[in-house]
CSV table of C-alpha atoms in Angstrom, one decimal:
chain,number,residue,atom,x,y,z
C,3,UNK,CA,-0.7,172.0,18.7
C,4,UNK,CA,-3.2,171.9,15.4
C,5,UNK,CA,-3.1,174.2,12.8
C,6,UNK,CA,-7.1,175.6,12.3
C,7,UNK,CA,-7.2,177.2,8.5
C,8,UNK,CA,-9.8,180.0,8.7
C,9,UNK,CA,-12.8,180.1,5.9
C,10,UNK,CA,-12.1,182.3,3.2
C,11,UNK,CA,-14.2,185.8,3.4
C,12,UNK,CA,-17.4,186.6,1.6
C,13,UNK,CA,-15.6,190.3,1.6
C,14,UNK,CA,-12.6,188.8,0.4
C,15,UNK,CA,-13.7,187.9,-3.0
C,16,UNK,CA,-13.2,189.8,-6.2
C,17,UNK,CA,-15.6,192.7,-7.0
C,18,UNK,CA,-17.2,191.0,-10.0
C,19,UNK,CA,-18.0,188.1,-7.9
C,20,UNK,CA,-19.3,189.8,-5.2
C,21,UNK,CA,-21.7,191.3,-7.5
C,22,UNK,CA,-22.6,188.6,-10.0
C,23,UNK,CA,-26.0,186.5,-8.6
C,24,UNK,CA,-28.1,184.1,-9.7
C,25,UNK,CA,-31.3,185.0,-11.4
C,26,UNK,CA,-34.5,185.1,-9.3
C,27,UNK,CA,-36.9,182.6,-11.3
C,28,UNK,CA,-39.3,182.2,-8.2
C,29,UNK,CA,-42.8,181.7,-9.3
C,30,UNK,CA,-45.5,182.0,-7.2
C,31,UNK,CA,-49.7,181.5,-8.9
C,32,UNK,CA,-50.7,183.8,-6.1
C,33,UNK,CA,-48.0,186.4,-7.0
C,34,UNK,CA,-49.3,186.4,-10.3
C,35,UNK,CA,-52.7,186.5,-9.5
C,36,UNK,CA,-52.1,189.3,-7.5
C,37,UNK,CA,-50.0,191.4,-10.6
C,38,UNK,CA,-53.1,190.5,-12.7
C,39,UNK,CA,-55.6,191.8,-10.3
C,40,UNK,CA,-54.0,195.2,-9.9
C,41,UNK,CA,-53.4,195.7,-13.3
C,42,UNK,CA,-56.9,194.8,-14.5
C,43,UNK,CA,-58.1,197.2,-11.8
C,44,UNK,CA,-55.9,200.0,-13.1
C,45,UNK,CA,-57.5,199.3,-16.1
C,46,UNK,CA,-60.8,199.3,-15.8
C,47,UNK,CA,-60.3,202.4,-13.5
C,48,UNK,CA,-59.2,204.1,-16.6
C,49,UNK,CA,-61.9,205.9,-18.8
C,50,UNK,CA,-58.8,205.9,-21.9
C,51,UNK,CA,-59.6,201.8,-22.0
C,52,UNK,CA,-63.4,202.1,-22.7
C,53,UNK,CA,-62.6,205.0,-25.5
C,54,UNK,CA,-60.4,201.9,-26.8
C,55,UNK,CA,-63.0,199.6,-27.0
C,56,UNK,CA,-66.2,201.8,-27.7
C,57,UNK,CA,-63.5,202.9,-31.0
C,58,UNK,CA,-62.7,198.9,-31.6
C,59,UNK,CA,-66.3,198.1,-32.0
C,60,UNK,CA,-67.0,201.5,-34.1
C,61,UNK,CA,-64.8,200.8,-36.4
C,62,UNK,CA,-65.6,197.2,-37.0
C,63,UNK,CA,-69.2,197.9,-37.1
C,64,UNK,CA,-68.7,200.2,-39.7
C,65,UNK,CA,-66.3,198.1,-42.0
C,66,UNK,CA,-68.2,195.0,-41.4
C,67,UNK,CA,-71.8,197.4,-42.1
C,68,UNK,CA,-69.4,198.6,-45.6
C,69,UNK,CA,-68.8,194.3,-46.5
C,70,UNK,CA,-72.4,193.8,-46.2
C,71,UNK,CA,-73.8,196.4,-48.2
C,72,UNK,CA,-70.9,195.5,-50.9
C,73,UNK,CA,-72.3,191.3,-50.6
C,74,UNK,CA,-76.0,192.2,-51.0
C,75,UNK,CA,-75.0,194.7,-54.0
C,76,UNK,CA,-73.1,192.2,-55.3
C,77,UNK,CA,-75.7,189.3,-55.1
C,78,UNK,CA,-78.7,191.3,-55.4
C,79,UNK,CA,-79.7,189.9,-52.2
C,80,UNK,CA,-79.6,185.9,-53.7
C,81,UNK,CA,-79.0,183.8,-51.0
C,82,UNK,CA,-77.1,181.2,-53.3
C,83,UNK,CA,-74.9,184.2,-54.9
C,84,UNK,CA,-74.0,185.0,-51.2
C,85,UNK,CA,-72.5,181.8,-50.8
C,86,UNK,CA,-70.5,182.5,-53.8
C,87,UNK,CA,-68.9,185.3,-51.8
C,88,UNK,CA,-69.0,184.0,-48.6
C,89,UNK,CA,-64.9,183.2,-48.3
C,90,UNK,CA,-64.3,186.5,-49.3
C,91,UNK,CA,-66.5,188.4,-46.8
C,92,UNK,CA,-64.8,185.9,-44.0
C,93,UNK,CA,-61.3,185.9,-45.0
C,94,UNK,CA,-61.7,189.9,-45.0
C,95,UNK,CA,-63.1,190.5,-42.0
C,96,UNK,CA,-60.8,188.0,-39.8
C,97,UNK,CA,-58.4,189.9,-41.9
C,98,UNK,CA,-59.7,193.5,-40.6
C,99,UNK,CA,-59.8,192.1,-36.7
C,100,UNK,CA,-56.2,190.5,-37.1
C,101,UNK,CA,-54.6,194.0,-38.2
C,102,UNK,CA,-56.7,196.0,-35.8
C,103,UNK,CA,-55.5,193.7,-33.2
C,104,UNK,CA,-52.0,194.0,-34.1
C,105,UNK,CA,-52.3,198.3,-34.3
C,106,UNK,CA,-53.9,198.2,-30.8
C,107,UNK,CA,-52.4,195.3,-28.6
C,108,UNK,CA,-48.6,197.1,-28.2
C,109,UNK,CA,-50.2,200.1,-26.8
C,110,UNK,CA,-51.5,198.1,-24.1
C,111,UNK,CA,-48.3,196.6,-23.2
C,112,UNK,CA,-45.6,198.9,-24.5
C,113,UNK,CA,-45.8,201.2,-21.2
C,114,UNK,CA,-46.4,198.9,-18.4
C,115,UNK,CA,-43.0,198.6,-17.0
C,116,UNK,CA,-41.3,202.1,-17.7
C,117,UNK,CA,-44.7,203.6,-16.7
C,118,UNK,CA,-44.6,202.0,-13.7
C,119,UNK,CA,-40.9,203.0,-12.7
C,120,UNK,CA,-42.0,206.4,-14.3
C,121,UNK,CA,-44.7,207.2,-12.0
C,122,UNK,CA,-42.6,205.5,-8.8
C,123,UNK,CA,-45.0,202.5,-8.3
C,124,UNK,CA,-42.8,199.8,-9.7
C,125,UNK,CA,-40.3,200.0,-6.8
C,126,UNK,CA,-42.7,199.5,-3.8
C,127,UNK,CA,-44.0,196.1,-5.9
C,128,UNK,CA,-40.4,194.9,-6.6
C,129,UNK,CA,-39.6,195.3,-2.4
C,130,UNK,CA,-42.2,192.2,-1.6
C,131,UNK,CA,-42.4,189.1,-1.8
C,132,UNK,CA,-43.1,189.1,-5.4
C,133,UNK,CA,-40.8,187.6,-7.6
C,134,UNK,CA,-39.9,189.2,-11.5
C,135,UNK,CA,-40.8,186.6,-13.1
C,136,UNK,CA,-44.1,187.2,-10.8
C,137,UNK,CA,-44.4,190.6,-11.8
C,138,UNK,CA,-43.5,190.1,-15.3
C,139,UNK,CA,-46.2,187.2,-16.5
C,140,UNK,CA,-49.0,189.1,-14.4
C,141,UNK,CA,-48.2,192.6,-16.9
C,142,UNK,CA,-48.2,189.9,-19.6
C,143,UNK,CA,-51.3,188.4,-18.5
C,144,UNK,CA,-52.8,191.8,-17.9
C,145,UNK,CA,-52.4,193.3,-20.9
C,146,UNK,CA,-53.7,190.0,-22.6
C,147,UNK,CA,-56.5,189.9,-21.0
C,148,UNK,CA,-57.5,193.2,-22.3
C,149,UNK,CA,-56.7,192.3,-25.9
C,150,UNK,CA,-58.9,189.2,-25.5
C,151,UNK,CA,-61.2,191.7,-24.9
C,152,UNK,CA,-61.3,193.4,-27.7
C,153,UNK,CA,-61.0,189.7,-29.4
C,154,UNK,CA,-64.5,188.9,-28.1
C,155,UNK,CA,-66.0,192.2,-28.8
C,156,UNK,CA,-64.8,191.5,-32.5
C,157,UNK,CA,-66.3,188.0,-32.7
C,158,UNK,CA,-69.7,188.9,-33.3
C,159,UNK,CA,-68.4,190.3,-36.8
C,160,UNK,CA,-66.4,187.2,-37.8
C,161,UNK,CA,-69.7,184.8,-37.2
C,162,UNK,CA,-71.7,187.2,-39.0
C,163,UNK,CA,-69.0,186.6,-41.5
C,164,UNK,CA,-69.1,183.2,-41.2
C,165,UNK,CA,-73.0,182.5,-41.5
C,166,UNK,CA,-72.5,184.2,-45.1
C,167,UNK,CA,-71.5,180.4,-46.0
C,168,UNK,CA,-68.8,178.6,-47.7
C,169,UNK,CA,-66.5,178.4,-44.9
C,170,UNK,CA,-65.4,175.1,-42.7
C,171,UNK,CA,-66.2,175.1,-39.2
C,172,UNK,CA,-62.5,174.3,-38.5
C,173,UNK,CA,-61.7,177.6,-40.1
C,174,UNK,CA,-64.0,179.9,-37.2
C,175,UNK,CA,-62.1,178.1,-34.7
C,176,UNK,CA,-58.0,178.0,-36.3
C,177,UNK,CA,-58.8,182.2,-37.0
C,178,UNK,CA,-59.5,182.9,-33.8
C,179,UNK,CA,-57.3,180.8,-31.4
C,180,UNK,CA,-54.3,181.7,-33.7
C,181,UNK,CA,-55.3,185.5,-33.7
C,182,UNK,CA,-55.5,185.0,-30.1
C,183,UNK,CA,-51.8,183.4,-29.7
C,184,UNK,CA,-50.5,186.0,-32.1
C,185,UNK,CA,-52.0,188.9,-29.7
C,186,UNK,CA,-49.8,187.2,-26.8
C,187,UNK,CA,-47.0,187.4,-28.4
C,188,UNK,CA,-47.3,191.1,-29.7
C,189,UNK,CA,-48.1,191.9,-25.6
C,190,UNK,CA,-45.2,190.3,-24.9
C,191,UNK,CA,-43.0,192.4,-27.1
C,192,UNK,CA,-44.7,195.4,-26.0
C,193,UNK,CA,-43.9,194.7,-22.0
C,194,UNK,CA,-40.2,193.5,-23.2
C,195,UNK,CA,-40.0,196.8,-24.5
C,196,UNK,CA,-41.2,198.6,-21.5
C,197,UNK,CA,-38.5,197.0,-19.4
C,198,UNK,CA,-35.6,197.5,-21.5
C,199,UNK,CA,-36.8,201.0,-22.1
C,200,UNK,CA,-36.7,203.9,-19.8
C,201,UNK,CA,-38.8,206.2,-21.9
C,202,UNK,CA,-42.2,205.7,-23.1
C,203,UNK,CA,-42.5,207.1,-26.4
C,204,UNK,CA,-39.4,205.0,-27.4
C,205,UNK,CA,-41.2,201.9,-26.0
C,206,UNK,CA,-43.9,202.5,-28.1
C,207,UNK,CA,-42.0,203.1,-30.7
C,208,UNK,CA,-40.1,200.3,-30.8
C,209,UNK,CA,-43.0,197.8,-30.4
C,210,UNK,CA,-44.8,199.2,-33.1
C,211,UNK,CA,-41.7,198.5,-35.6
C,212,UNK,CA,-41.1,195.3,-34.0
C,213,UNK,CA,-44.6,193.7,-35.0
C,214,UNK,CA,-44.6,195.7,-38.5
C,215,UNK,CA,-40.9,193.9,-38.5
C,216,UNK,CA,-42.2,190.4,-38.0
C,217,UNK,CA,-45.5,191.0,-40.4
C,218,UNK,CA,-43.9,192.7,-43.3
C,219,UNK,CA,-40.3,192.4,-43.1
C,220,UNK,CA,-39.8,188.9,-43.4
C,221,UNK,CA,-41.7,188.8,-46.6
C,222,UNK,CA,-40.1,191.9,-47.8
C,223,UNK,CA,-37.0,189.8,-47.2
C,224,UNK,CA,-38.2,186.4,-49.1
C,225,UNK,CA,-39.2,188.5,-52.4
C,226,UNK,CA,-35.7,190.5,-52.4
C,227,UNK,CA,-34.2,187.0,-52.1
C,228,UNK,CA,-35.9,185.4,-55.2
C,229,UNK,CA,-33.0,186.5,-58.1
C,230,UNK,CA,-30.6,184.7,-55.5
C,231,UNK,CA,-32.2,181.3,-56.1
C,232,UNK,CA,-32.8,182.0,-59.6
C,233,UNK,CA,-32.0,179.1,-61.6
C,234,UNK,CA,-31.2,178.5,-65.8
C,235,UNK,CA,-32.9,175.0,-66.6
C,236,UNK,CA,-34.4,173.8,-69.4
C,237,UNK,CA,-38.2,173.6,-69.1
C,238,UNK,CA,-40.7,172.0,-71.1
C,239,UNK,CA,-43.7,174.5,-72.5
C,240,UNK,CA,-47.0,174.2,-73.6
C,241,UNK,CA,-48.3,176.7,-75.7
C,242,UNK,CA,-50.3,177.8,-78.6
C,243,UNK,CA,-48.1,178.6,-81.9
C,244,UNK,CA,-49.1,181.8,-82.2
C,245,UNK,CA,-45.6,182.6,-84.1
C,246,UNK,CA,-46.7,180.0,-87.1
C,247,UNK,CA,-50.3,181.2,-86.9
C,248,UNK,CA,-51.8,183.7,-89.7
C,249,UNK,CA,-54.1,186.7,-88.6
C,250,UNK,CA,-56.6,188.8,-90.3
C,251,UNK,CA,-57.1,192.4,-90.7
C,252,UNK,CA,-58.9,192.6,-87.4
C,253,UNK,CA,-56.4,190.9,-85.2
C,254,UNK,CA,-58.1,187.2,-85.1
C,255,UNK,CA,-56.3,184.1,-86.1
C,256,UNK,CA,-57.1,182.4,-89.3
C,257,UNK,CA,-58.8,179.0,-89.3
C,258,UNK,CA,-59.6,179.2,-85.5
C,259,UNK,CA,-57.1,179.4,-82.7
C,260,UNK,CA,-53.5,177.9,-83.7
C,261,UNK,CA,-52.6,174.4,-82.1
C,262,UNK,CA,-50.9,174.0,-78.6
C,263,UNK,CA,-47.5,172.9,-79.5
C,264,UNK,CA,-44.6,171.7,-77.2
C,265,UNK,CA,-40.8,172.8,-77.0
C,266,UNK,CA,-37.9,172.6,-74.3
C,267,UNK,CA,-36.6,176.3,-73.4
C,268,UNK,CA,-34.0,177.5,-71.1
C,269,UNK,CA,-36.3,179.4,-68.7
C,270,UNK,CA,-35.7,181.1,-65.3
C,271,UNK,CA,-36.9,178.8,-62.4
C,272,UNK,CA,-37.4,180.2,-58.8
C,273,UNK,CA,-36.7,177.6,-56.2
C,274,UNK,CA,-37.9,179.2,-53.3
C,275,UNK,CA,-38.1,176.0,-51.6
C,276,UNK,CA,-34.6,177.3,-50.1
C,277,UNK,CA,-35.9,180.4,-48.5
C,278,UNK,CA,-39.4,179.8,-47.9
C,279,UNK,CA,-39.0,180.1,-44.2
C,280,UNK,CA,-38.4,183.7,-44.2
C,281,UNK,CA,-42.3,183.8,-44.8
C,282,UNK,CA,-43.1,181.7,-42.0
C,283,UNK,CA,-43.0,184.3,-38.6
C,284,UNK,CA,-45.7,186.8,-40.3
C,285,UNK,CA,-48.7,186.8,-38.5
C,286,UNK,CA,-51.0,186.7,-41.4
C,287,UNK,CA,-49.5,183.8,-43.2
C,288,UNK,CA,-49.5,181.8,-39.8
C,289,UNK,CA,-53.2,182.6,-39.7
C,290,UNK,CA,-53.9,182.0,-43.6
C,291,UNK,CA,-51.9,178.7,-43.9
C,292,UNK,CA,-53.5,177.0,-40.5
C,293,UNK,CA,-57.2,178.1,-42.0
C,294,UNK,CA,-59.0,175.6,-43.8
C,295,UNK,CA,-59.9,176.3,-47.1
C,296,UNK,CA,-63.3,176.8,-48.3
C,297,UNK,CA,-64.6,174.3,-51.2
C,298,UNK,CA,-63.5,175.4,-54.6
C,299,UNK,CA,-67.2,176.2,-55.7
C,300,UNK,CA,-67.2,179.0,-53.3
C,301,UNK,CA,-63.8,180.7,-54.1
C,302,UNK,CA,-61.4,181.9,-51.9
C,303,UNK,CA,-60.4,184.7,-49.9
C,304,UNK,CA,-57.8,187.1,-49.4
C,305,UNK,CA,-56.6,183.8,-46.7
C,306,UNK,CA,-56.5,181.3,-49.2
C,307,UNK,CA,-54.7,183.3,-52.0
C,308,UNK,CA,-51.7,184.1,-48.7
C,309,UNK,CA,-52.0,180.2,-48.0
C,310,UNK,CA,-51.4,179.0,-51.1
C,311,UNK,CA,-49.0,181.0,-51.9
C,312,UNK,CA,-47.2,180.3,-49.0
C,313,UNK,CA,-47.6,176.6,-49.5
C,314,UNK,CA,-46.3,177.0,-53.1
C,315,UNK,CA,-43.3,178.7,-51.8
C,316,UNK,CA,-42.0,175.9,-49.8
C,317,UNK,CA,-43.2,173.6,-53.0
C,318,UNK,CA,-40.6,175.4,-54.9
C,319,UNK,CA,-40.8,175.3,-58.8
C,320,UNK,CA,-40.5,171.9,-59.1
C,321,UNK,CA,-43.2,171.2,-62.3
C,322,UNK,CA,-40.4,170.1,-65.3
C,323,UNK,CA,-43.4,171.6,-67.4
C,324,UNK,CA,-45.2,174.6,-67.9
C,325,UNK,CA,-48.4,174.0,-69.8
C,326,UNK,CA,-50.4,177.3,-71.1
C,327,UNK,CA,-53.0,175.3,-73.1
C,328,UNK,CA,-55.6,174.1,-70.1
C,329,UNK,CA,-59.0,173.6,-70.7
C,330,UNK,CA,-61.2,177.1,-70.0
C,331,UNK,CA,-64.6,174.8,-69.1
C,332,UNK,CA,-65.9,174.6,-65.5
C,333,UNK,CA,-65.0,170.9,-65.1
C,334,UNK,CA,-61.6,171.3,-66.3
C,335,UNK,CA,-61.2,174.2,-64.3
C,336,UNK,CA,-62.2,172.4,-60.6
C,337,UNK,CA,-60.5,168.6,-61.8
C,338,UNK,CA,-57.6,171.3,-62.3
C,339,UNK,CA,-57.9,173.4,-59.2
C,340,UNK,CA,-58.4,170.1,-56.8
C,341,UNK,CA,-55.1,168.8,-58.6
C,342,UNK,CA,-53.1,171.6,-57.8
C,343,UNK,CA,-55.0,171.8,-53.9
C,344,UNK,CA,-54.1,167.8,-53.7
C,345,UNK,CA,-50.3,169.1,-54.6
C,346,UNK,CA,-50.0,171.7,-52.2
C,347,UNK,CA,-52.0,169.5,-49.5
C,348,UNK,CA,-48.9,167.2,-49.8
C,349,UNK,CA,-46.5,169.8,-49.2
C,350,UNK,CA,-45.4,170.8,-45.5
C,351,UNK,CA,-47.5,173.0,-43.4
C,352,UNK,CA,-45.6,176.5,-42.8
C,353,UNK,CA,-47.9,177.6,-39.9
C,354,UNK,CA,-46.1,175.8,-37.2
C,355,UNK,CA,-42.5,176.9,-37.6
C,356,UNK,CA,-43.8,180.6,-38.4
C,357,UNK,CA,-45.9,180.3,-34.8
C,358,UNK,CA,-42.7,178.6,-32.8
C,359,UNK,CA,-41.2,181.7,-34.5
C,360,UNK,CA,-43.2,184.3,-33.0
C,361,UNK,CA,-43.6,182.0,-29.5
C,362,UNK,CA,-39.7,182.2,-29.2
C,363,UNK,CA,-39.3,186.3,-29.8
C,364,UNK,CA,-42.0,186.4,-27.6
C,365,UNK,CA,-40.1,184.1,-24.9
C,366,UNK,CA,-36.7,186.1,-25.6
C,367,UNK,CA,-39.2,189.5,-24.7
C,368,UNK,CA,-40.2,187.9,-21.4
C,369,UNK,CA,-36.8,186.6,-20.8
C,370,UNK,CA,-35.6,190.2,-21.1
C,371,UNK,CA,-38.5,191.7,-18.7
C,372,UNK,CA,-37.7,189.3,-15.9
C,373,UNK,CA,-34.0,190.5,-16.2
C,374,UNK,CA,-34.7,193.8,-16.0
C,375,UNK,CA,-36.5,192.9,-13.2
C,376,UNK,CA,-34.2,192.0,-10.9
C,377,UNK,CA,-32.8,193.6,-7.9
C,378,UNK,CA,-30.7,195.0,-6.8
C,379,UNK,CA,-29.9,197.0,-9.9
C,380,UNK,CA,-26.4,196.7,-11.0
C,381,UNK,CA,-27.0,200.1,-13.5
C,382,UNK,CA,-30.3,202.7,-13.9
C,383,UNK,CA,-30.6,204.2,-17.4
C,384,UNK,CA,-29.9,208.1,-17.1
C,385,UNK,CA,-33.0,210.1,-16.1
C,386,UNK,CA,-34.8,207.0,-14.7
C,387,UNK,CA,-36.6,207.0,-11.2
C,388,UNK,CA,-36.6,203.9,-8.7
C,389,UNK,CA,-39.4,205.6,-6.4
C-alpha cells in the first residue's frame, strides 16, 4: 500500500505570502498608444489648455518684443553692434523659455493620476487589459506631448534670437533638445507625484518644490559647502606695490603707476573640485555647460558666464599663482580669454552627470507611479475613491 503526500495549500500559506505578488511590468505599444490618445483628447477638449498656450506665447512675445527694443537701443540699429550682443539676446531668451517651461510643465502632470482616481475614471482603466506600466508612460507621454507644445510655440523666439548673430549652430540645437529632455523629466515628477498623492493641491505642491529643489537647491548647497573645502596654502601673487608707491594730493601715484611686484602669501584656496557635483542636477547648468560658446569677439551670455563657472568649479583652484598685473589691451585680453577657454575646455564636462542626475529622479518618479499602480490595492489613502 503507497503512501500519496498531498500538495501543500495555496490557503495554507502565511498571510504575508498570500498577499505579497510580483510586480506587473507588462508593456504593451498599443496600450500606451491608447493612454496617450485619451489623454491628448481630454486635453484638447479642454478650453483651460489653450488659455495655457495663448498665455505661453503672450508672454514670450512680449519679453522677446522688450529684448529687441533693448538690442536696437543699444546698437542704434547697427547691424555689426547687434552681433556684439547677439549671445546675450540668445542666452536670455533660451533662458526665459527654460524657466517658463519649468513653471508650467508640473501643472500638466502633477494631477493626472489623483485626478483621475478623484473623479472615478482611473478604476475602470486599471480593470482592462492595460498594464501600469501601460497606463503610467502614456500619462507621461501625454503630458509631454503637451509641453513639447509649448516648446515649439516658443521656438520661433529662440531663432529670432539666434539670427541676432554670434552664436554656433550647435548651440540652437544642444538648447533645445536639452530643454526638451529636462521638460520629461519635470512631467515625470509631476505624474510621480500624482500617484503617490491622493490630494491635488498637495501634488502640486510638491512638484513645484521638487523642480525648484533640483534647480536651486543643489547650488544653494555647493556655495554653503565652500568654507568646508577651504584650504591655508601658500600662493604666489602678482601685484602692483601700491604699499611702497607715493601719491599726490589728488589721489594719483607719483611717477606713474607703481611696478607689479611678486611675493608668496598664505591665502585661502577653494578647492571645489571636491564638491562640484552638487552643481551638476540643475537644469540650467545642464543646459549652459552642454551649449557651445559663442566666439570671444561677441561676448557671452548669461549661459556662458553659468558654464564657465561651472566648469571652473570642477577645475578647482588649482593656479599656484594669482597674477593681478595682466595686460588691459584688446590683444592681451582675447590671447588671455582663449587661454583660460583652452583651460576649462580641458577640464571634464558637468552636463552629463547633472542630466543622468535628473534622468534617474525621473526614472525613480515613474518607478513609483507604476507601483502605485498596481492592483489589487493592498492600502487606499484616507478619503480616497477607487470608482
Amino acid at each position: 500500500m503507497s503512501t500519496t503526500t498531498a500538495a501543500p495549500r495555496d490557503d495554507a500559506a502565511p498571510p504575508a505570502a498570500r498577499r505579497r505578488r510580483r510586480p506587473d511590468l507588462r508593456l504593451s505599444g498599443h496600450g500606451v498608444a491608447t493612454v496617450l490618445r485619451l489623454e491628448l483628447r481630454q486635453r484638447v477638449r479642454s478650453t483651460r489648455w489653450l488659455v495655457a498656450l495663448g498665455v505661453w506665447v503672450a508672454v514670450l512675445l512680449l519679453v522677446t518684443v522688450l529684448i529687441g527694443y533693448a538690442l536696437s537701443t543699444l546698437t542704434d540699429g547697427d547691424a555689426g553692434g547687434a552681433d556684439g550682443v547677439g549671445p546675450v539676446v540668445f542666452d536670455a531668451v533660451v533662458t526665459l523659455v527654460l524657466t517658463m517651461g519649468l513653471l508650467v510643465s508640473p501643472a500638466l502632470a502633477a494631477t493626472s493620476i489623483n485626478g483621475d482616481r478623484s473623479a472615478g475614471t482611473l478604476a475602470p482603466m486599471q480593470v482592462t487589459l492595460l498594464s501600469p506600466l501601460d497606463i503610467a508612460l502614456g500619462k507621461l507621454l501625454a503630458a509631454w506631448t503637451a509641453s513639447l507644445v509649448l516648446l515649439a510655440a516658443a521656438t520661433p523666439f529662440v531663432l529670432w534670437a539666434f539670427t541676432r548673430g554670434g552664436v554656433p549652430g550647435t548651440a540652437l540645437v544642444s538648447t533645445l533638445a536639452l530643454t526638451a529632455v529636462t521638460l520629461l523629466v519635470v512631467c515625470a515628477i509631476g505624474l510621480g507625484w500624482s500617484a503617490v498623492s491622493s490630494r491635488l493641491a498637495s501634488s502640486v505642491v510638491l512638484t513645484y518644490v521638487s523642480v525648484a529643489a533640483i534647480c536651486f537647491l543643489s547650488p544653494l548647497v555647493f556655495a554653503l559647502s565652500i568654507p568646508l573645502v577651504l584650504t591655508e596654502e601658500r600662493v604666489t601673487v602678482r601685484e602692483q606695490d601700491f604699499a611702497n608707491a607715493e601719491f599726490d594730493e589728488a589721489g594719483e601715484p607719483i611717477g606713474g603707476e607703481p611696478p607689479c611686484v611678486t611675493r608668496e602669501q598664505r591665502l585661502d584656496v577653494a578647492h571645489t573640485e571636491r564638491t562640484w557635483w552638487l552643481l551638476a542636477p540643475s537644469p540650467y547648468v545642464v543646459v549652459a555647460d552642454a551649449t557651445p560658446r559663442a566666439p570671444i569677439a561677441a561676448g557671452g551670455g548669461p549661459l556662458s558666464v553659468v558654464g564657465d563657472g561651472v566648469r571652473a568649479a570642477r577645475q578647482g583652484e588649482t593656479d599656484a599663482m594669482r597674477d593681478y598685473c595682466s595686460g588691459f589691451s584688446e590683444e592681451e585680453f582675447i590671447a588671455e580669454e582663449q587661454e583660460r577657454r583652452d583651460a576649462l575646455d580641458r577640464v571634464g564636462a558637468v552636463w552629463p552627470w547633472g542630466l543622468a542626475a535628473d534622468l534617474l529622479v525621473g526614472a525613480v518618479a515613474v518607478a513609483a507611479t507604476v507601483r502605485r499602480l498596481q492592483v489589487p490595492y493592498a492600502a487606499l489613502p484616507r478619503g480616497s475613491r477607487v470608482a
